[in-house]
Short mmCIF file of C-alpha atoms in Angstrom, two decimals:
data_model
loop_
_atom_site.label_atom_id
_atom_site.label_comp_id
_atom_site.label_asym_id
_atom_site.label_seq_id
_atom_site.Cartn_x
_atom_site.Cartn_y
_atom_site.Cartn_z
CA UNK T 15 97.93 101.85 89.45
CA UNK T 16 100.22 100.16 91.92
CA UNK T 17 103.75 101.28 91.35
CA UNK T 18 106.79 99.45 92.65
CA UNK T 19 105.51 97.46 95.31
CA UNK T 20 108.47 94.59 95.04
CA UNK T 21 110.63 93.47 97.67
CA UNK T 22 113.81 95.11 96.94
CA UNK T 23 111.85 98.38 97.05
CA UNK T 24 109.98 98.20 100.53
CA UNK T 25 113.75 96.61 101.88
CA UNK T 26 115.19 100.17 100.89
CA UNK T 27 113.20 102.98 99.77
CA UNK T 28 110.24 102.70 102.99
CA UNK T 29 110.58 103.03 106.66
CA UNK T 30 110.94 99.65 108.18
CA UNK T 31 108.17 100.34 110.70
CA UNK T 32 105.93 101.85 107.76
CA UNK T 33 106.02 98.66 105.76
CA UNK T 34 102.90 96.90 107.45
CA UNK T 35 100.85 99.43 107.21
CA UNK T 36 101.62 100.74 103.70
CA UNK T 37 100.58 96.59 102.58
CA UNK T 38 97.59 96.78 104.82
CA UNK T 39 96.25 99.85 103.42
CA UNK T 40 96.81 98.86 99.92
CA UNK T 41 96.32 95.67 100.15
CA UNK T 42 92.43 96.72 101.12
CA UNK T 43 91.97 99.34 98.11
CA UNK T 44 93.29 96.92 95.60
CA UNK T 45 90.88 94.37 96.93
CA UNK T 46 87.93 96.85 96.81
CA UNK T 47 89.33 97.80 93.22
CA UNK T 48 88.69 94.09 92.33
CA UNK T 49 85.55 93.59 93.78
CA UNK T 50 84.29 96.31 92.42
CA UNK T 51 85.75 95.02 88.41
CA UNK T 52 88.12 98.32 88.29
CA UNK T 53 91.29 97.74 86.25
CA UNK T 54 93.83 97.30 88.22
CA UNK T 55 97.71 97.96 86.78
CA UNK T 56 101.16 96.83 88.38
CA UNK T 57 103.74 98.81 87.53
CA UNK T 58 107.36 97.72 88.23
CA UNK T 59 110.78 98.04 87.76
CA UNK T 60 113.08 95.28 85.91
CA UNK T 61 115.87 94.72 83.54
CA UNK T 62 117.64 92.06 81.20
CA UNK T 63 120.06 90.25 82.03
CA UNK T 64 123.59 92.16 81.87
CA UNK T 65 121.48 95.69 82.11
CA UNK T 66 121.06 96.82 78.42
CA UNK T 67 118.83 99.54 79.46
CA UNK T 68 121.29 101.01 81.44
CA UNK T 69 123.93 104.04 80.84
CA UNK T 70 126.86 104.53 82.99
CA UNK T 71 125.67 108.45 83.31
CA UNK T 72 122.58 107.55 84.98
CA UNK T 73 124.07 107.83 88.69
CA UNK T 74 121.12 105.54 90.36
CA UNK T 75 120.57 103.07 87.98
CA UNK T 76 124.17 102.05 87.37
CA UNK T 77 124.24 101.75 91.29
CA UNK T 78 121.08 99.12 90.97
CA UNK T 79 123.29 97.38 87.85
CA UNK T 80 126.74 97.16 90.80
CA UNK T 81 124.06 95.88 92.95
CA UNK T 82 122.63 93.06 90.71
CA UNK T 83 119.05 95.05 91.84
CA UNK T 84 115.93 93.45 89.80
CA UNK T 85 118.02 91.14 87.33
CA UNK T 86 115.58 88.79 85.63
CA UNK T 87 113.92 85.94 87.39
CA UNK T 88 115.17 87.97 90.88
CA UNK T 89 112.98 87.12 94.38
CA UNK T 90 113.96 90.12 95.07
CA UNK T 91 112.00 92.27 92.56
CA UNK T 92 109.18 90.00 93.08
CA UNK T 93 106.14 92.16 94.44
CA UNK T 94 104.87 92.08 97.14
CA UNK T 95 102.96 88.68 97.50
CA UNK T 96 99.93 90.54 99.42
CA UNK T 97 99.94 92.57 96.41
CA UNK T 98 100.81 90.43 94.31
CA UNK T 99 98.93 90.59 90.45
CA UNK T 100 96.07 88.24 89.57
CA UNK T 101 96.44 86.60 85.97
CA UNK T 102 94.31 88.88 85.22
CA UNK T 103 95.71 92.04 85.79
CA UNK T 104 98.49 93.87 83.52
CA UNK T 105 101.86 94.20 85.05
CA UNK T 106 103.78 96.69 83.07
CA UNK T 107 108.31 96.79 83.54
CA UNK T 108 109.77 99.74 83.16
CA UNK T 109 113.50 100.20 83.17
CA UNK T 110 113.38 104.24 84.01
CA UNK T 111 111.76 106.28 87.05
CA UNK T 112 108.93 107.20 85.16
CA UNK T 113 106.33 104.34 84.55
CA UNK T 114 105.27 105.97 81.41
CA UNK T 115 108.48 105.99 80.04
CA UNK T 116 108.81 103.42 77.16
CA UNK T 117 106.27 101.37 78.08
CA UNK T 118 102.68 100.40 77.07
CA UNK T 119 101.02 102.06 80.11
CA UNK T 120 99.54 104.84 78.31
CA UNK T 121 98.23 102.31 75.64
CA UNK T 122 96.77 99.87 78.24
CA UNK T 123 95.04 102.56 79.79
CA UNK T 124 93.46 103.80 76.79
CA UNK T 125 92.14 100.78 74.92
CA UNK T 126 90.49 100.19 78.12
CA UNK T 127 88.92 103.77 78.19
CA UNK T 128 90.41 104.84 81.54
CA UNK T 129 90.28 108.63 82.59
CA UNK T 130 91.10 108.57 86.11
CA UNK T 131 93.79 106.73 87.98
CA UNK T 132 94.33 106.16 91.43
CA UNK T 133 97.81 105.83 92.29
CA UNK T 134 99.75 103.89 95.24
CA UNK T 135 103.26 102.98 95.61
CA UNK T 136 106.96 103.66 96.39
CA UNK T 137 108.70 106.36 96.58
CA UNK T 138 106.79 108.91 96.74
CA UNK T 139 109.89 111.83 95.24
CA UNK T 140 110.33 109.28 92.57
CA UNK T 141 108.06 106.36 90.50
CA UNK T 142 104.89 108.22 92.34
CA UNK T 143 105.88 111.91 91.59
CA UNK T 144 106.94 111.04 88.60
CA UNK T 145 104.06 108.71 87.44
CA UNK T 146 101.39 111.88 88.71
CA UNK T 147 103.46 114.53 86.47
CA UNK T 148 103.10 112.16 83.45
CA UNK T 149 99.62 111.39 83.62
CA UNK T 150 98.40 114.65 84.32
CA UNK T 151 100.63 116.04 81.25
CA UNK T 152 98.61 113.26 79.59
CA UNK T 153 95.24 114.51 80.79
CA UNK T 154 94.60 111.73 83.27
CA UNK T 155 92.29 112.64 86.19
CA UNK T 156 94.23 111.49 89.80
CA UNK T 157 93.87 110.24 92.70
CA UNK T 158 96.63 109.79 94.68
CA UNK T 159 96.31 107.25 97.76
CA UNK T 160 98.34 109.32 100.17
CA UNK T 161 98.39 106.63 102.94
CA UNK T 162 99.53 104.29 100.17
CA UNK T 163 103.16 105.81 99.43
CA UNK T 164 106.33 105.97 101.43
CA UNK T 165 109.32 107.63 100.70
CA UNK T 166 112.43 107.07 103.03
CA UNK T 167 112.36 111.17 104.20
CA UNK T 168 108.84 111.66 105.73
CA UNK T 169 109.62 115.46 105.54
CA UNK T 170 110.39 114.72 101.23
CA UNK T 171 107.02 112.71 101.52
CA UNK T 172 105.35 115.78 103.35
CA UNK T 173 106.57 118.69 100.92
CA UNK T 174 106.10 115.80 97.54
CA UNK T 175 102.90 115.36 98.57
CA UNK T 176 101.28 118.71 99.56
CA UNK T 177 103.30 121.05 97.73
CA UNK T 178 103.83 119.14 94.23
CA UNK T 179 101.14 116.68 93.63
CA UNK T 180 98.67 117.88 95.28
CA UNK T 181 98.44 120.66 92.51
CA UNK T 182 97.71 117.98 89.93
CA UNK T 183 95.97 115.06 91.90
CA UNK T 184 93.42 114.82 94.32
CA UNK T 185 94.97 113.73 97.50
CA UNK T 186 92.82 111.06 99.91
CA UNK T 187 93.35 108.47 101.96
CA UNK T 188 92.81 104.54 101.55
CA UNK T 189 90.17 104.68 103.46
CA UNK T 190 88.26 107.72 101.42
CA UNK T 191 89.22 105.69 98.41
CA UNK T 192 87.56 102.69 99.36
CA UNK T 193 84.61 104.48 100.68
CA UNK T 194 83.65 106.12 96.92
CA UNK T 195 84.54 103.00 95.10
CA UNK T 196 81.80 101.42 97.63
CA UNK T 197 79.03 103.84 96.82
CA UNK T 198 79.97 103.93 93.21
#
């Protein structure tokens, strides 16, 4: 599960001299994931036009509707075009932090009989902390590709990581990853 790998995202929420590496890195796991015929799920953020989905209490998300942040049809909230989804692959839009949140995530994942889920993506304090709390409350078996999320704060990343999610996910790097999807 790739989770908010656009544009507008890696612009503000990532360390400009993290952004390389953090496409490198995934871009290699979700190759190996597709060579080796794992599903493979984009996850990103977007809204209709005018913002429906959006209240005036929530604080961040009226500041992405001031913004015009990941309006329809926006380059902007394009991902990433070295991770950019095959026709293949399921690309689910969520409109909250949570990519489990009113969306057909869950249901993708189990029509297709998935019980583990590595996860990759930005930021780490909020779509990735937030995705590994959800999926574990759903039973989900994690992975999380540690080398494979940014979050502006590298102390927040540091604490997110070890402290939080690492009491519900297994924590590796790409390159572990990519090594046990090799040997099966």
């Amino acid at each position: 599960m790739l989770l908010d790998l656009q544009l507008v995202c890696l612009e503000n929420w990532v360390p400009e001299t993290q952004v390389p590496t953090l496409i490198e890195r995934t871009s290699k796991l979700l190759k190996t994931a597709r060579a080796a015929n794992l599903l493979v799920v984009h996850v990103k953020v977007g809204f209709r036009t005018n913002y429906p989905e959006i209240s005036p209490r929530n604080k961040l998300f009226t500041w992405l509707k001031e913004n015009q942040l990941f309006a329809p049809g926006s380059p902007s909230g394009q991902i990433h075009p070295a991770l950019a989804p095959t026709d293949f692959e399921p690309v689910v839009v969520k409109h909250r932090v949570g990519a489990f949140t009113g969306t057909d995530l869950e249901r993708i994942l189990r029509a297709n009989e998935i019980d583990t889920v590595i996860i990759a993506g930005i930021s780490t304090s909020g779509a990735v902390l937030s995705a590994v709390r959800q999926a574990f409350d759903l039973d989900y078996r994690l992975v999380l590709a540690q080398d494979c999320c940014a979050d502006l704060d590298a102390e927040v990343q540091k604490v997110v990581v070890e402290k939080i999610i690492a009491a519900h996910a297994t924590i590796a790097s790409a390159a572990q990853i990519v090594r046990a999807i090799q040997v099966g």
